Coordinates of C-alpha atoms and ligand atoms in Angstrom, one line a residue:
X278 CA -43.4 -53.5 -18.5
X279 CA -39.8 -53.2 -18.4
X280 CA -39.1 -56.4 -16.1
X281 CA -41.7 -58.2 -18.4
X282 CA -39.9 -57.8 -21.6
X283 CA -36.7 -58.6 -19.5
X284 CA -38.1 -61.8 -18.4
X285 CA -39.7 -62.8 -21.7
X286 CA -35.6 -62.2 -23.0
X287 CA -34.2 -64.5 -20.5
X288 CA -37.2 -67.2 -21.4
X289 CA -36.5 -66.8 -24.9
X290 CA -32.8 -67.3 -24.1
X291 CA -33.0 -70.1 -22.1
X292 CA -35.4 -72.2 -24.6
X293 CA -33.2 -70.9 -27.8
X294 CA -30.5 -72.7 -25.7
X295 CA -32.3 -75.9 -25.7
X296 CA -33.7 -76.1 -29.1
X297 CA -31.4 -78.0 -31.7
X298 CA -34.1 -78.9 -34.7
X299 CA -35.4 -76.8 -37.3
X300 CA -38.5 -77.9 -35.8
X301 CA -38.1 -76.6 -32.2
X302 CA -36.8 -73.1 -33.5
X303 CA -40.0 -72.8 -36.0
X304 CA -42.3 -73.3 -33.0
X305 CA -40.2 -70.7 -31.2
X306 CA -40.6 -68.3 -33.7
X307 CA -44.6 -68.7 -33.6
X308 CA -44.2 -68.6 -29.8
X309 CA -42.6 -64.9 -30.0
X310 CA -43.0 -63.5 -33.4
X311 CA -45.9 -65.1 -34.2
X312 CA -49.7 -63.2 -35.3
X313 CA -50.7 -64.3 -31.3
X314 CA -47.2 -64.7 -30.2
X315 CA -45.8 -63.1 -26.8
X316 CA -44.0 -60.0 -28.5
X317 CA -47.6 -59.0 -30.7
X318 CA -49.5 -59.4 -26.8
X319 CA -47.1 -56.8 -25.7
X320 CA -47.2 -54.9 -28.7
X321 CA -50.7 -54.6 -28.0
X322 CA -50.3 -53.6 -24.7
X323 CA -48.7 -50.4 -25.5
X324 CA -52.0 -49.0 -26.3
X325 CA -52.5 -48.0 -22.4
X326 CA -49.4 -45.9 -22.0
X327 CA -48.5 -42.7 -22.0
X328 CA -46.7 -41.1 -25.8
X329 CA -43.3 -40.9 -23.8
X330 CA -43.6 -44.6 -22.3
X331 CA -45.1 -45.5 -25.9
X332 CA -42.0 -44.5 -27.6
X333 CA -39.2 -45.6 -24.7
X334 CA -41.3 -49.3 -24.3
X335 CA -42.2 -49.6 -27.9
X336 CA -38.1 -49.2 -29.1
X337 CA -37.1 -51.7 -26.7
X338 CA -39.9 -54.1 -28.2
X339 CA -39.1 -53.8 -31.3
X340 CA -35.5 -54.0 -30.3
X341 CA -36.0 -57.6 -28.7
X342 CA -38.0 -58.5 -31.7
X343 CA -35.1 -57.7 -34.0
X344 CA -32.8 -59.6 -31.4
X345 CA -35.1 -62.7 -31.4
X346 CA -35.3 -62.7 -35.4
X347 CA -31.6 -62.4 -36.1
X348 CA -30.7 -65.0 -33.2
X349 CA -33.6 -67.6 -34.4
X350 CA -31.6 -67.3 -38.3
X351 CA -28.6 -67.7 -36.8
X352 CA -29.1 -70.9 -34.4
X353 CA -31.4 -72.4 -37.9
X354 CA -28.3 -71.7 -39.7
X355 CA -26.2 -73.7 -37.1
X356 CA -28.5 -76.6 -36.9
X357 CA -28.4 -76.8 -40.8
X358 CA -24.5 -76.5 -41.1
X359 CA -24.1 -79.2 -38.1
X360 CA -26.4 -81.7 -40.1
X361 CA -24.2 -80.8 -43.2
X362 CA -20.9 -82.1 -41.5
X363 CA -22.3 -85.0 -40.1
X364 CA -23.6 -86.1 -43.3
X365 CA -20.0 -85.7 -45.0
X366 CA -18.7 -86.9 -42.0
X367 CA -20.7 -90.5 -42.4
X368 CA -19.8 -90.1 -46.5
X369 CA -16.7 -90.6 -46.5
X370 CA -15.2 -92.8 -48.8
X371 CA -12.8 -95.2 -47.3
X372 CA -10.0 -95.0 -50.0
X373 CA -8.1 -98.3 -48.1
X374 CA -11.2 -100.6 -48.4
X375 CA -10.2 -103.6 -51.4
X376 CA -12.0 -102.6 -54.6
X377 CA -15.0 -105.2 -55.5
X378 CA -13.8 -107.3 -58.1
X379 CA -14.6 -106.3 -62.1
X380 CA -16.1 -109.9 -63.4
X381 CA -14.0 -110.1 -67.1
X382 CA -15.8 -111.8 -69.7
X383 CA -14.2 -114.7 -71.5
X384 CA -14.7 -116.8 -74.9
X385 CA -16.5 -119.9 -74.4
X386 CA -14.9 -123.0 -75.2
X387 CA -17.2 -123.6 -78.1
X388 CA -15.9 -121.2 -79.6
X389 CA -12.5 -121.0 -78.6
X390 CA -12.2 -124.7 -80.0
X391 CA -14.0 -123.5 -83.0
X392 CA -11.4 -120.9 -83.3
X393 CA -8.3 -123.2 -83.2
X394 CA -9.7 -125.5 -85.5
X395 CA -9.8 -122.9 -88.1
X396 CA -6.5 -121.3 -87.1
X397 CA -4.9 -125.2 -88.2
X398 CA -7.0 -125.4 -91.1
X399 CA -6.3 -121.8 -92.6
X400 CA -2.5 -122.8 -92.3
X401 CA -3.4 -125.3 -94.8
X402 CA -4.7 -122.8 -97.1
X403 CA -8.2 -123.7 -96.0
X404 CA -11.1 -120.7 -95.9
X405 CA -13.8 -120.9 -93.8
X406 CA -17.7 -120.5 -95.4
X407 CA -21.2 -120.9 -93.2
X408 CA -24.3 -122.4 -94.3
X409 CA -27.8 -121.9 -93.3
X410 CA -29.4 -123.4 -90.4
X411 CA -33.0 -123.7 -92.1
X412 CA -32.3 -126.5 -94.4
X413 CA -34.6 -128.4 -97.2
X414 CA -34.5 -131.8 -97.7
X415 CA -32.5 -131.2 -101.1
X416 CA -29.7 -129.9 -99.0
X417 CA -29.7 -131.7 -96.1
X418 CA -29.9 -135.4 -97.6
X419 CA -31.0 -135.5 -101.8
X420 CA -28.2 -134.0 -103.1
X421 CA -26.1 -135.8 -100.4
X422 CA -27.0 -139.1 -102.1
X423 CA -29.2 -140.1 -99.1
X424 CA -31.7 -142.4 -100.3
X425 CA -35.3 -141.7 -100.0
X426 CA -35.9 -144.3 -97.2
X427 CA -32.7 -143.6 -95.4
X428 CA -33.7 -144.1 -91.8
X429 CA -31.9 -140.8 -90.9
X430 CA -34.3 -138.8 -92.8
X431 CA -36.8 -140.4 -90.1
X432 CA -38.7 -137.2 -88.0
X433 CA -36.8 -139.2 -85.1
X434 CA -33.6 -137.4 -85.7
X435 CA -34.9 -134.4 -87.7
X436 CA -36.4 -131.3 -86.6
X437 CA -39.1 -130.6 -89.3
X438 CA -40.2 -127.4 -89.6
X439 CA -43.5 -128.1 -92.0
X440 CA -44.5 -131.0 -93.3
X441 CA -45.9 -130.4 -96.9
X442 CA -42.7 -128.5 -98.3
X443 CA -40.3 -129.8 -96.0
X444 CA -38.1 -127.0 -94.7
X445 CA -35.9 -128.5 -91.4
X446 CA -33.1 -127.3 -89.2
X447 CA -30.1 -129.1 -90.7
X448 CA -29.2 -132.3 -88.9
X449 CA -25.2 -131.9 -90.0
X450 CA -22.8 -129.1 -91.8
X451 CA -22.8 -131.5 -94.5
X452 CA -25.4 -129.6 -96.7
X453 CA -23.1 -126.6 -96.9
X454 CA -20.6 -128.4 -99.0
X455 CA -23.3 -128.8 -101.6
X456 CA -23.9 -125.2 -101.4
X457 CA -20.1 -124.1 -101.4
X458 CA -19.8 -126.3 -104.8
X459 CA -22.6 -124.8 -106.5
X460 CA -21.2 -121.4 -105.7
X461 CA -17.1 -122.5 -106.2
X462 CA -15.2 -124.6 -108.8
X463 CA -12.1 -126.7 -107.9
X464 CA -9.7 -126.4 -106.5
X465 CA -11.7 -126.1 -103.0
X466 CA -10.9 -126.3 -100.3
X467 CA -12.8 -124.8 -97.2
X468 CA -14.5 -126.1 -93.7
X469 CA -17.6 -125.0 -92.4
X470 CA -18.8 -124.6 -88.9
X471 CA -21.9 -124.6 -87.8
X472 CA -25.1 -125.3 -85.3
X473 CA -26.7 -128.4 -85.9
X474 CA -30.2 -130.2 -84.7
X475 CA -31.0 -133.7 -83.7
X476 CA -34.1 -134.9 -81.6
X477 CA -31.9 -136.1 -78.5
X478 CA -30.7 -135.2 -75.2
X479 CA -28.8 -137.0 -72.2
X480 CA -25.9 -136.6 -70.6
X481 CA -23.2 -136.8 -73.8
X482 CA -26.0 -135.5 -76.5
X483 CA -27.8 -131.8 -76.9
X484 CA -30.1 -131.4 -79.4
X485 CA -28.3 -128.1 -80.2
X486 CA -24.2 -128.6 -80.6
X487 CA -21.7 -127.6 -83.2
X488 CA -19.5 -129.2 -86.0
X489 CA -17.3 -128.6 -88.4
X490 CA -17.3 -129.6 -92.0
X491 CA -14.1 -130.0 -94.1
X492 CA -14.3 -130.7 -97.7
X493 CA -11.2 -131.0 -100.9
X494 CA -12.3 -131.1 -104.3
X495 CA -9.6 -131.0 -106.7
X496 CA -7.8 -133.4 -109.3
X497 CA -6.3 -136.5 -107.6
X498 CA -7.4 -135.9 -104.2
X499 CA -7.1 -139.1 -102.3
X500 CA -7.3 -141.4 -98.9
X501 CA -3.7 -140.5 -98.0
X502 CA -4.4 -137.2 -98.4
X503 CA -7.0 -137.2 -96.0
X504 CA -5.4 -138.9 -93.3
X505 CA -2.5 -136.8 -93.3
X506 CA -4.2 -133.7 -93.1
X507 CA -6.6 -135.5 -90.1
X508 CA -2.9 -136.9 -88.4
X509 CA -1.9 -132.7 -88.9
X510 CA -5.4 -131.5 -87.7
X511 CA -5.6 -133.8 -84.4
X512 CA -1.4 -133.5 -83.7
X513 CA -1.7 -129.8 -83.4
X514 CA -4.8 -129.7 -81.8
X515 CA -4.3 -132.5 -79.3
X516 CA -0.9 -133.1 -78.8
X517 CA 2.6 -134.0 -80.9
X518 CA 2.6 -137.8 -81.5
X519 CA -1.3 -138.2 -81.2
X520 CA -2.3 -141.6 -82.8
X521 CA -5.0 -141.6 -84.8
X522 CA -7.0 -145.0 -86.1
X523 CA -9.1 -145.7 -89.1
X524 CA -12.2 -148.2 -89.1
X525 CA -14.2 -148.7 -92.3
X526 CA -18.3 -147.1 -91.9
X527 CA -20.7 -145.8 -93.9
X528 CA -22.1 -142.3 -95.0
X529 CA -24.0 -141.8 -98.1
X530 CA -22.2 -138.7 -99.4
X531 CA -18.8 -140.4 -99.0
X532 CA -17.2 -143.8 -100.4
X533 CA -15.1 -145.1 -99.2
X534 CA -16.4 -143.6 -95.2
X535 CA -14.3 -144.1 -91.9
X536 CA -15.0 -143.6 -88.9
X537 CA -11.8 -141.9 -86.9
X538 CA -9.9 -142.5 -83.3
X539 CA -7.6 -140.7 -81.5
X540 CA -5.8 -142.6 -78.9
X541 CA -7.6 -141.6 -75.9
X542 CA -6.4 -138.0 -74.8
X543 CA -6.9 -139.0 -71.2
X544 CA -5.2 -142.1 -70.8
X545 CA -2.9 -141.6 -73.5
X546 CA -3.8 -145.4 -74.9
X547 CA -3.8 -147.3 -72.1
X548 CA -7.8 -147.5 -71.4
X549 CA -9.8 -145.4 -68.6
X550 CA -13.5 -144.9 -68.3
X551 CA -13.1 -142.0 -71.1
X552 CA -12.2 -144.5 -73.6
X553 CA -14.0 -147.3 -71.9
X554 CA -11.3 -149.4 -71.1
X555 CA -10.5 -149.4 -75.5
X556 CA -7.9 -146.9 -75.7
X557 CA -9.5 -145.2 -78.1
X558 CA -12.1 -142.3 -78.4
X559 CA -14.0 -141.9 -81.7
X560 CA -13.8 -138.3 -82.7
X561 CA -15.2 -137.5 -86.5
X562 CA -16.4 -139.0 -89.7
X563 CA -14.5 -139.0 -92.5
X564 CA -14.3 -140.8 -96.1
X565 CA -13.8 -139.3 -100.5
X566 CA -16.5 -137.5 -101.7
X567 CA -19.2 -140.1 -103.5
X568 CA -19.4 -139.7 -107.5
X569 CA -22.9 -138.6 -107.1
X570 CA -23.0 -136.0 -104.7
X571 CA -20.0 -134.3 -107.3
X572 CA -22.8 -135.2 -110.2
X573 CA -25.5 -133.3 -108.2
X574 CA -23.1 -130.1 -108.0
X575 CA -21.8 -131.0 -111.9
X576 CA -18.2 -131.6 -111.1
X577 CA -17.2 -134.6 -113.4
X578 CA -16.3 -137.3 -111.1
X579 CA -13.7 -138.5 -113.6
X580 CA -11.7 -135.3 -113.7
X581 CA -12.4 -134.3 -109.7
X582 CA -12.2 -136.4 -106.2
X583 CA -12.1 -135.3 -103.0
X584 CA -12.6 -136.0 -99.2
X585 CA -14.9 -134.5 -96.4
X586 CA -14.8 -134.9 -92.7
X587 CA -17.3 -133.8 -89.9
X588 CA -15.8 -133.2 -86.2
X589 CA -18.1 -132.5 -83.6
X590 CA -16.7 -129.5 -81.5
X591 CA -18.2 -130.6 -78.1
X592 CA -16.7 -133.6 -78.4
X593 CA -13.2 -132.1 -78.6
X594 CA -14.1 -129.2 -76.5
X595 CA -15.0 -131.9 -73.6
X596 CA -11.5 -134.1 -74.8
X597 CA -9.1 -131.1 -74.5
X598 CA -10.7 -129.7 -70.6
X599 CA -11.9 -133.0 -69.6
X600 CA -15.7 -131.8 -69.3
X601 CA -18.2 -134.5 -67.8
X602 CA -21.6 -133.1 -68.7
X603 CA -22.4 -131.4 -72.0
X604 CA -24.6 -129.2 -70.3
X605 CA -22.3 -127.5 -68.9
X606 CA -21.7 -125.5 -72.4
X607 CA -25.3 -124.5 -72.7
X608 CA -26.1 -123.4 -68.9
X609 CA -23.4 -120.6 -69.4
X610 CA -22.3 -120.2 -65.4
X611 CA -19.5 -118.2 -64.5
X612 CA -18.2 -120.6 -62.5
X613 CA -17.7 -122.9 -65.6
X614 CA -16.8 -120.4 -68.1
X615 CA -14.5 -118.8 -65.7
X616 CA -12.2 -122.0 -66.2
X617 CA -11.1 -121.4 -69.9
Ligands
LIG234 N1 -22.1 -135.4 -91.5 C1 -21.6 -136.6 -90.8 C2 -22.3 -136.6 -89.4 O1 -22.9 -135.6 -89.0 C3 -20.1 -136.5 -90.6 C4 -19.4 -136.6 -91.9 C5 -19.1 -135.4 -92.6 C6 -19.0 -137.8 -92.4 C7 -18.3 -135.5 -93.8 C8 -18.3 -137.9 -93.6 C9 -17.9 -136.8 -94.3 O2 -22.2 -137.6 -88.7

């Protein structure tokens, strides 16, 4: 009996030694300690014995059993501590390694134009108002002395939103000067950005983009003033010295209307394929308020003139970075926005 329980000791010994899973040392505890495991067979055996053997054998037994519990902990304990350390050992962070790079967020040219335009104009003693977007025709064209069969009321240009009561998304900022004088007596003197819609898209036109509407009412407003404060306007925003142009056009809100250049911001004059070879980029519409739209708001146009202008901020966002595509505002890529 003796050299049996020896022999299952040095067994036991020899397969502890090679078991390195929490697996392995599970199935070695069923193999010894288990209900038909090697150690309960013996147990069993003690039945044929004398009382003294009984007691002698059944201490050593019981002994070994102890032994093989307390050893099977301890080597599961090992096993769970090794896995432990290799596990920190594989997390550790690698404090020299760059950092990854924290993308900052930037103000898109839309509206960093936007905001230098009205940073010039409030030094003027200018304050900015908004419109709405959702127009009616009253608004947008009526009291803007547009004709009923003014071709750009046509549903070519204009996004209607329902056609018995003509609501529409406003085609220019111009309607918010009506809205700004039925709210404010002159002196005025305030600009007004704004989204505005138009049916048409290619490479230079979105049928989203963004102006901004300038408008003096007061006594004795006139043309000079005007082009001064335009020469002001595009010599701070462009650059010292900027020529501007005037060439006689047509609006219906505004009599006289010009139409107004800057010598071409690329080429400084002397013709590219900016300015087509002229010199010259167009850049806003300009002229003195007409009679009747300051009769529609009941300002008496022989007390009260003014002036209005509408600049389209792509186009000056795409003069001052030298932008190709106006796409390019709308798809809103990092690589793109990155650049301002
Ligand atoms: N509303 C005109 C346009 O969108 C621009 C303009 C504004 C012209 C004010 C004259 C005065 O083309």
């Amino acid at each position: 009996m003796i050299d049996i329980i020896n022999k299952i000791k040095d067994d036991f010994w020899t397969l502890l030694q090679e078991s390195n899973s929490p697996d392995k040392i599970d199935s070695l505890r069923v193999k010894y300690l288990g209900k038909k495991g090697d150690l309960t067979s013996l147990l069993k055996q003690l039945a044929s014995l004398s009382i003294e053997e009984k007691k002698s054998t059944g201490a050593l037994i019981n002994q070994l059993k102890d032994d093989i519990t307390l050893k099977l902990e301890e080597k599961f304990k090992y096993i769970e501590d090794q896995a432990f350390k290799t596990q920190l050992l594989n997390e550790k962070i690698d404090f020299t390694l760059p950092a990854n790079k924290i993308k900052k967020g930037k103000l898109h040219p839309i509206t960093l134009v936007n905001n230098e335009i009205q940073a010039i104009f409030q030094e003027l003693g200018f304050i900015i108002a908004e419109g709405p977007e959702v127009e009616n025709d009253y608004y947008n064209f009526s009291a803007l002395n547009f004709p009923a069969d003014h071709p750009a009321r046509d549903m070519h240009d204009t996004f209607y939103l329902d056609y018995h009561e003509p609501r529409l998304l406003r085609t220019h900022t111009s309607g918010t000067q009506i809205h700004v004088l039925e709210q404010f007596k002159p002196p005025v003197r305030v600009i007004m950005p704004g989204k505005v819609f138009r049916s048409d898209a290619d490479i230079s036109h979105s049928p989203v983009f963004h102006q901004v509407e300038g408008l003096y009412v007061d006594k004795n407003v006139s043309f000079s003033h005007l082009k001064a404060v335009l020469q002001y306007f595009l010599e701070s925003f462009f650059y010292k010295g900027a020529s501007i142009r005037m060439r006689p056009s047509f609006f219906p809100f505004t009599e006289p209307s010009v139409e107004v250049d800057v010598a071409c911001v690329i080429c400084k004059g002397k013709g590219c394929s900016m300015c087509k070879q002229s010199g010259w980029i167009e850049i806003l519409g300009a002229g003195l308020v007409d009679p009747n739209v300051l009769k529609n708001v009941n300002i008496d146009p022989d007390i009260y003139s003014g002036f209005a202008f509408g600049v389209g901020v792509e186009r000056l966002a795409i003069l001052k970075y030298g932008i190709n595509n106006i796409k390019l505002f709308y798809d809103n890529h990092n690589f793109f926005l990155e650049q301002f």
